[in-house]
PDB file of C-alpha atoms in Angstrom:
ATOM      1  CA  UNK A1491       0.288 -10.171  13.905  1.00  0.00           C
ATOM      2  CA  UNK A1492       0.376 -12.901  16.557  1.00  0.00           C
ATOM      3  CA  UNK A1493       0.294 -10.256  19.290  1.00  0.00           C
ATOM      4  CA  UNK A1494      -3.007  -8.825  18.027  1.00  0.00           C
ATOM      5  CA  UNK A1495      -6.215 -10.188  19.477  1.00  0.00           C
ATOM      6  CA  UNK A1496      -8.914 -11.406  17.118  1.00  0.00           C
ATOM      7  CA  UNK A1497     -10.889  -8.236  17.826  1.00  0.00           C
ATOM      8  CA  UNK A1498      -7.914  -6.040  16.912  1.00  0.00           C
ATOM      9  CA  UNK A1499      -7.363  -8.069  13.752  1.00  0.00           C
ATOM     10  CA  UNK A1500     -11.011  -7.444  12.831  1.00  0.00           C
ATOM     11  CA  UNK A1501     -10.582  -3.712  13.369  1.00  0.00           C
ATOM     12  CA  UNK A1502      -7.469  -3.696  11.207  1.00  0.00           C
ATOM     13  CA  UNK A1503      -9.162  -5.655   8.443  1.00  0.00           C
ATOM     14  CA  UNK A1504     -12.198  -3.364   8.588  1.00  0.00           C
ATOM     15  CA  UNK A1505     -10.081  -0.202   8.314  1.00  0.00           C
ATOM     16  CA  UNK A1506      -8.319  -1.706   5.308  1.00  0.00           C
ATOM     17  CA  UNK A1507     -11.602  -2.727   3.674  1.00  0.00           C
ATOM     18  CA  UNK A1508     -13.097   0.749   4.085  1.00  0.00           C
ATOM     19  CA  UNK A1509      -9.943   2.409   2.750  1.00  0.00           C
ATOM     20  CA  UNK A1510      -9.837   0.093  -0.278  1.00  0.00           C
ATOM     21  CA  UNK A1511     -13.521   0.761  -0.934  1.00  0.00           C
ATOM     22  CA  UNK A1512     -12.547   4.453  -0.994  1.00  0.00           C
ATOM     23  CA  UNK A1513     -10.174   3.438  -3.840  1.00  0.00           C
ATOM     24  CA  UNK A1514      -6.935   3.881  -1.881  1.00  0.00           C
ATOM     25  CA  UNK A1515      -5.511   1.682   0.862  1.00  0.00           C
ATOM     26  CA  UNK A1516      -3.632   4.754   2.083  1.00  0.00           C
ATOM     27  CA  UNK A1517      -6.768   6.887   2.496  1.00  0.00           C
ATOM     28  CA  UNK A1518      -8.072   7.965   5.866  1.00  0.00           C
ATOM     29  CA  UNK A1519     -11.013   6.233   7.474  1.00  0.00           C
ATOM     30  CA  UNK A1520     -13.526   7.852   9.801  1.00  0.00           C
ATOM     31  CA  UNK A1521     -14.168   6.356  13.237  1.00  0.00           C
ATOM     32  CA  UNK A1522     -17.896   6.534  12.580  1.00  0.00           C
ATOM     33  CA  UNK A1523     -17.494   4.398   9.456  1.00  0.00           C
ATOM     34  CA  UNK A1524     -15.542   1.767  11.412  1.00  0.00           C
ATOM     35  CA  UNK A1525     -18.166   1.781  14.170  1.00  0.00           C
ATOM     36  CA  UNK A1526     -20.997   1.402  11.651  1.00  0.00           C
ATOM     37  CA  UNK A1527     -19.290  -1.432   9.773  1.00  0.00           C
ATOM     38  CA  UNK A1528     -18.551  -3.393  12.950  1.00  0.00           C
ATOM     39  CA  UNK A1529     -21.787  -2.369  14.698  1.00  0.00           C
ATOM     40  CA  UNK A1530     -19.926  -1.091  17.762  1.00  0.00           C
ATOM     41  CA  UNK A1531     -19.783   2.233  19.599  1.00  0.00           C
ATOM     42  CA  UNK A1532     -17.381   5.020  18.670  1.00  0.00           C
ATOM     43  CA  UNK A1533     -15.895   4.642  22.155  1.00  0.00           C
ATOM     44  CA  UNK A1534     -15.032   1.017  21.379  1.00  0.00           C
ATOM     45  CA  UNK A1535     -13.442   2.069  18.107  1.00  0.00           C
ATOM     46  CA  UNK A1536     -11.480   4.782  19.915  1.00  0.00           C
ATOM     47  CA  UNK A1537     -10.092   2.215  22.375  1.00  0.00           C
ATOM     48  CA  UNK A1538      -9.178  -0.180  19.564  1.00  0.00           C
ATOM     49  CA  UNK A1539      -7.466   2.588  17.596  1.00  0.00           C
ATOM     50  CA  UNK A1540      -5.322   3.415  20.637  1.00  0.00           C
ATOM     51  CA  UNK A1541      -4.178  -0.213  20.798  1.00  0.00           C
ATOM     52  CA  UNK A1542      -3.460  -0.292  17.053  1.00  0.00           C
ATOM     53  CA  UNK A1543      -1.559   3.015  17.223  1.00  0.00           C
ATOM     54  CA  UNK A1544       0.606   1.712  20.078  1.00  0.00           C
ATOM     55  CA  UNK A1545       1.281  -1.487  18.129  1.00  0.00           C
ATOM     56  CA  UNK A1546       2.305   0.518  15.036  1.00  0.00           C
ATOM     57  CA  UNK A1547      -0.525  -0.567  12.732  1.00  0.00           C
ATOM     58  CA  UNK A1548      -2.330   2.769  12.376  1.00  0.00           C
ATOM     59  CA  UNK A1549      -1.724   6.502  12.687  1.00  0.00           C
ATOM     60  CA  UNK A1550      -4.366   8.757  14.143  1.00  0.00           C
ATOM     61  CA  UNK A1551      -4.718  12.225  15.570  1.00  0.00           C
ATOM     62  CA  UNK A1552      -7.559  13.155  17.905  1.00  0.00           C
ATOM     63  CA  UNK A1553     -10.723  13.980  15.897  1.00  0.00           C
ATOM     64  CA  UNK A1554      -9.011  12.999  12.646  1.00  0.00           C
ATOM     65  CA  UNK A1555      -9.229  10.082  10.228  1.00  0.00           C
ATOM     66  CA  UNK A1556      -7.358   6.853  10.899  1.00  0.00           C
ATOM     67  CA  UNK A1557      -4.591   5.848   8.482  1.00  0.00           C
ATOM     68  CA  UNK A1558      -2.959   2.449   8.164  1.00  0.00           C
ATOM     69  CA  UNK A1559       0.814   2.344   8.441  1.00  0.00           C
ATOM     70  CA  UNK A1560       2.749   0.236   5.934  1.00  0.00           C
ATOM     71  CA  UNK A1561       2.843  -2.530   8.563  1.00  0.00           C
ATOM     72  CA  UNK A1562      -0.907  -2.127   9.028  1.00  0.00           C
ATOM     73  CA  UNK A1563      -1.535  -2.408   5.297  1.00  0.00           C
ATOM     74  CA  UNK A1564       0.675  -5.475   5.006  1.00  0.00           C
ATOM     75  CA  UNK A1565      -0.991  -7.197   7.960  1.00  0.00           C
ATOM     76  CA  UNK A1566      -4.501  -6.304   6.786  1.00  0.00           C
ATOM     77  CA  UNK A1567      -3.718  -7.655   3.311  1.00  0.00           C
ATOM     78  CA  UNK A1568      -2.528 -10.902   4.876  1.00  0.00           C
ATOM     79  CA  UNK A1569      -5.745 -11.215   6.901  1.00  0.00           C
ATOM     80  CA  UNK A1570      -7.888 -10.356   3.888  1.00  0.00           C
ATOM     81  CA  UNK A1571      -6.054 -12.907   1.764  1.00  0.00           C
ATOM     82  CA  UNK A1572      -6.534 -15.614   4.390  1.00  0.00           C
ATOM     83  CA  UNK A1573     -10.227 -14.795   4.518  1.00  0.00           C
ATOM     84  CA  UNK A1574     -10.605 -14.990   0.737  1.00  0.00           C
ATOM     85  CA  UNK A1575      -8.702 -18.281   0.455  1.00  0.00           C
ATOM     86  CA  UNK A1576     -10.814 -19.951   3.135  1.00  0.00           C
ATOM     87  CA  UNK A1577     -14.033 -18.540   1.715  1.00  0.00           C
ATOM     88  CA  UNK A1578     -13.105 -19.752  -1.766  1.00  0.00           C
ATOM     89  CA  UNK A1579     -12.473 -23.261  -0.434  1.00  0.00           C
ATOM     90  CA  UNK A1580     -15.858 -23.285   1.264  1.00  0.00           C
ATOM     91  CA  UNK A1581     -17.865 -21.894  -1.661  1.00  0.00           C
ATOM     92  CA  UNK A1582     -16.069 -23.305  -4.711  1.00  0.00           C
ATOM     93  CA  UNK A1583     -14.997 -26.702  -3.412  1.00  0.00           C
ATOM     94  CA  UNK A1584     -17.367 -27.552  -0.581  1.00  0.00           C
ATOM     95  CA  UNK A1585     -20.474 -25.780  -1.891  1.00  0.00           C
ATOM     96  CA  UNK A1586     -21.143 -23.762   1.261  1.00  0.00           C
ATOM     97  CA  UNK A1587     -23.455 -20.795   0.686  1.00  0.00           C
ATOM     98  CA  UNK A1588     -21.762 -17.412   0.412  1.00  0.00           C
ATOM     99  CA  UNK A1589     -23.025 -15.930   3.682  1.00  0.00           C
ATOM    100  CA  UNK A1590     -22.084 -18.961   5.771  1.00  0.00           C
ATOM    101  CA  UNK A1591     -18.713 -19.250   4.027  1.00  0.00           C
ATOM    102  CA  UNK A1592     -18.013 -15.591   4.764  1.00  0.00           C
ATOM    103  CA  UNK A1593     -18.896 -15.923   8.460  1.00  0.00           C
ATOM    104  CA  UNK A1594     -16.883 -19.124   8.867  1.00  0.00           C
ATOM    105  CA  UNK A1595     -13.890 -17.704   7.009  1.00  0.00           C
ATOM    106  CA  UNK A1596     -13.956 -14.686   9.311  1.00  0.00           C
ATOM    107  CA  UNK A1597     -13.739 -16.949  12.348  1.00  0.00           C
ATOM    108  CA  UNK A1598     -11.080 -19.276  10.952  1.00  0.00           C
ATOM    109  CA  UNK A1599      -8.741 -16.687   9.381  1.00  0.00           C
ATOM    110  CA  UNK A1600      -7.481 -15.630  12.805  1.00  0.00           C
ATOM    111  CA  UNK A1601      -6.401 -19.043  14.020  1.00  0.00           C
ATOM    112  CA  UNK A1602      -5.355 -20.993  10.928  1.00  0.00           C
ATOM    113  CA  UNK A1603      -1.655 -21.626  10.401  1.00  0.00           C
ATOM    114  CA  UNK A1604       0.375 -20.251   7.514  1.00  0.00           C
ATOM    115  CA  UNK A1605       1.103 -23.809   6.466  1.00  0.00           C
ATOM    116  CA  UNK A1606      -2.595 -24.685   6.252  1.00  0.00           C
ATOM    117  CA  UNK A1607      -3.376 -21.537   4.249  1.00  0.00           C
ATOM    118  CA  UNK A1608      -0.553 -22.346   1.836  1.00  0.00           C
ATOM    119  CA  UNK A1609      -1.815 -25.925   1.425  1.00  0.00           C
ATOM    120  CA  UNK A1610      -5.323 -24.627   0.705  1.00  0.00           C
ATOM    121  CA  UNK A1611      -3.917 -22.153  -1.863  1.00  0.00           C
ATOM    122  CA  UNK A1612      -1.913 -24.939  -3.501  1.00  0.00           C
ATOM    123  CA  UNK A1613      -4.999 -27.164  -3.625  1.00  0.00           C
ATOM    124  CA  UNK A1614      -7.154 -24.394  -5.125  1.00  0.00           C
ATOM    125  CA  UNK A1615      -4.486 -23.577  -7.714  1.00  0.00           C
ATOM    126  CA  UNK A1616      -4.138 -27.248  -8.654  1.00  0.00           C
ATOM    127  CA  UNK A1617      -7.896 -27.707  -8.993  1.00  0.00           C
ATOM    128  CA  UNK A1618      -8.895 -24.438 -10.676  1.00  0.00           C
ATOM    129  CA  UNK A1619     -11.058 -26.209 -13.208  1.00  0.00           C
TER     130      UNK A1619
END
């Protein structure tokens, strides 16, 4: 995942989110849905998909849906989990409003260390009540 730019990580996470919302992380995702979710052009999505295909995170045929590879699913789950952990810290512990917590978590999830995420998880688990 370290070799993916933040933008590519966002594309990967978005593909995963759309697929999961379709009730199957293995389902295909349309380029137009990715573009709409990220508020970017289809051309931008096409370029990003090429990068993700070359890196082994997605499979795609011209004019067809995009599918996450097993590596893509695993990486997207990791990113999604990081996002949720950070957001939970902000909302449940620090009292940050949901929208701000979501935006901040999105920015931080790409640069935070595994160690820091684990420490946050441990803290949240310890202080559930």
